[in-house]
Amino acid sequence: MYTDYEFDARLLDTLVDEPGVRGAMVLTLDGLVRVHSTGLERQEADRLAAALAAAHGTHSVISEFCAPGDASWRMTLVEFGTGFVLTIAAGDDVLLSVSTTCDADVGGVADRMRALVLRRNGERPPASRSDVTTPRTAPAPRTRE
C-alpha cells in the first residue's frame, strides 16, 4: 500500500467520466477529505466524508455477522432509490468512495476503483474481477414431485 495519500483529482475524474458515476473522493478513516473529484463542492465532500467514515466503522463491526475466518472488510455497497455508493480500502487508513446513478454498471465501477487503487499502489490490476474471485453460482432450483 502506498503511503503518499495525495491522490490526483484528475485520476478521480477518470472514474467520474464513466457513465453513471456522479462523484468520487479519497477520505481518511477519521472522516477527513484527502481529495475529491472536481464536480464535488468542498463543503459537500467534507460532510459526506464524515458520514462515510462513520458508516465504514459500523460495517467493519458487522463483518462479525459473516462466517468465521477472514471476515475482514473489503467493500461497502449501499443502494438508494437514486443510486449507489461504493467504498473500498485505498491504502493504510484511507478509503476511496464513489457515488453512481441507478443505471451505472456498478460491477464495472468497482473494478475500475480497484484498478485505480492498485495502480496508485504500484501493482498491476487484474484483467477483470473474475481473475480475483471465483464467481458464485446459485444452486439449481428444486422441482416438486
Coordinates of C-alpha atoms in Angstrom, one line a residue:
M1 CA 0.0 0.0 0.0
Y2 CA 1.2 3.5 -0.7
T3 CA 1.9 6.0 2.0
D4 CA 1.6 9.1 -0.1
Y5 CA -2.1 9.9 0.2
E6 CA -2.2 12.6 -2.4
F7 CA -4.5 11.0 -5.0
D8 CA -4.6 13.3 -8.0
A9 CA -8.1 14.7 -8.6
R10 CA -7.6 14.0 -12.3
L11 CA -7.4 10.3 -11.5
L12 CA -10.7 10.5 -9.6
D13 CA -12.2 12.4 -12.5
T14 CA -11.4 9.4 -14.8
L15 CA -13.8 7.4 -12.6
V16 CA -16.4 10.2 -12.8
D17 CA -16.1 10.2 -16.6
E18 CA -17.6 6.7 -16.6
P19 CA -21.3 6.6 -17.5
G20 CA -23.5 6.9 -14.4
V21 CA -20.7 8.0 -12.0
R22 CA -21.6 11.2 -10.1
G23 CA -18.6 11.8 -7.8
A24 CA -15.5 10.3 -6.1
M25 CA -13.4 11.1 -3.1
V26 CA -10.5 9.7 -1.1
L27 CA -11.0 10.1 2.7
T28 CA -9.3 9.1 5.9
L29 CA -10.8 6.7 8.4
D30 CA -11.4 9.6 10.7
G31 CA -13.5 11.4 8.1
L32 CA -11.1 13.9 6.5
V33 CA -11.2 14.5 2.8
R34 CA -7.8 13.9 1.1
V35 CA -9.0 14.8 -2.4
H36 CA -12.3 14.8 -4.3
S37 CA -13.4 14.9 -7.9
T38 CA -13.8 18.3 -9.4
G39 CA -17.6 18.1 -9.5
L40 CA -18.0 17.9 -5.7
E41 CA -18.0 21.1 -3.6
R42 CA -15.6 21.0 -0.7
Q43 CA -18.3 21.5 1.9
E44 CA -20.3 18.7 0.5
A45 CA -17.2 16.4 0.3
D46 CA -16.4 17.2 4.0
R47 CA -19.9 16.4 5.2
L48 CA -20.1 13.2 3.1
A49 CA -16.6 12.1 4.2
A50 CA -17.6 12.3 7.9
A51 CA -20.7 10.1 7.2
L52 CA -18.7 7.6 5.1
A53 CA -16.1 7.2 7.7
A54 CA -18.8 6.5 10.4
A55 CA -20.5 4.0 8.1
H56 CA -17.2 2.3 7.5
G57 CA -16.7 1.8 11.2
T58 CA -20.2 0.3 11.5
H59 CA -19.6 -2.0 8.5
S60 CA -16.3 -3.3 9.9
V61 CA -18.1 -4.4 13.1
I62 CA -20.9 -6.0 11.1
S63 CA -18.3 -8.3 9.4
E64 CA -18.6 -10.4 12.5
F65 CA -22.1 -11.4 11.1
C66 CA -20.3 -13.3 8.3
A67 CA -18.9 -16.8 8.7
P68 CA -15.9 -17.4 10.9
G69 CA -12.5 -16.9 9.2
D70 CA -11.2 -14.0 7.3
A71 CA -14.2 -11.6 7.6
S72 CA -12.1 -8.5 7.1
W73 CA -13.9 -5.6 5.4
R74 CA -13.3 -5.2 1.7
M75 CA -16.0 -3.1 0.2
T76 CA -19.3 -1.4 1.2
L77 CA -22.1 -1.0 -1.4
V78 CA -25.1 0.9 -0.3
E79 CA -28.1 1.2 -2.6
F80 CA -30.5 4.2 -2.6
G81 CA -33.6 5.0 -4.7
T82 CA -31.4 7.3 -6.8
G83 CA -28.1 5.4 -7.0
F84 CA -25.3 3.6 -5.2
V85 CA -22.3 4.4 -3.0
L86 CA -19.3 2.1 -3.2
T87 CA -16.4 2.4 -0.8
I88 CA -13.2 0.4 -0.8
A89 CA -9.8 0.5 1.0
A90 CA -7.3 2.7 -0.8
G91 CA -4.3 2.4 1.4
D92 CA -3.4 2.5 5.1
D93 CA -6.3 4.3 6.9
V94 CA -7.6 5.6 3.6
L95 CA -10.9 4.9 1.7
L96 CA -12.0 5.5 -1.9
S97 CA -15.7 6.2 -2.3
V98 CA -17.7 6.7 -5.5
S99 CA -21.4 7.6 -6.0
T100 CA -23.3 6.5 -9.0
T101 CA -26.8 6.7 -10.6
C102 CA -29.2 3.8 -10.6
D103 CA -28.3 2.8 -14.2
A104 CA -24.5 2.7 -13.7
D105 CA -22.6 -0.5 -14.2
V106 CA -21.8 -1.0 -10.5
G107 CA -19.6 -4.0 -11.1
G108 CA -17.6 -2.2 -13.7
V109 CA -17.2 0.8 -11.4
A110 CA -16.0 -1.4 -8.6
D111 CA -13.4 -3.0 -10.9
R112 CA -12.2 0.4 -12.0
M113 CA -12.0 1.6 -8.4
R114 CA -9.8 -1.5 -7.5
A115 CA -7.7 -1.0 -10.6
L116 CA -7.1 2.7 -9.7
V117 CA -6.0 1.8 -6.2
L118 CA -3.7 -1.0 -7.4
R119 CA -2.2 1.3 -10.0
R120 CA -1.6 4.0 -7.3
N121 CA 0.0 1.4 -5.1
G122 CA 2.3 0.3 -7.9
E123 CA 0.6 -3.0 -8.5
R124 CA -0.7 -4.3 -11.8
P125 CA -4.5 -4.5 -11.9
P126 CA -6.1 -7.8 -12.9
A127 CA -7.7 -8.1 -16.3
S128 CA -11.2 -8.5 -14.8
R129 CA -12.9 -9.2 -11.5
S130 CA -13.1 -12.9 -12.5
D131 CA -9.3 -13.0 -12.1
V132 CA -9.7 -12.0 -8.5
T133 CA -12.5 -14.2 -7.3
T134 CA -14.4 -17.3 -8.4
P135 CA -18.0 -16.4 -9.3
R136 CA -20.6 -18.0 -7.1
T137 CA -23.3 -20.0 -8.8
A138 CA -26.8 -20.4 -7.5
P139 CA -27.9 -24.0 -6.8
A140 CA -30.4 -25.4 -9.3
P141 CA -34.0 -24.9 -8.3
R142 CA -35.8 -27.8 -6.8
T143 CA -38.7 -29.3 -8.5
R144 CA -41.7 -30.7 -6.7
E145 CA -42.6 -34.3 -7.4

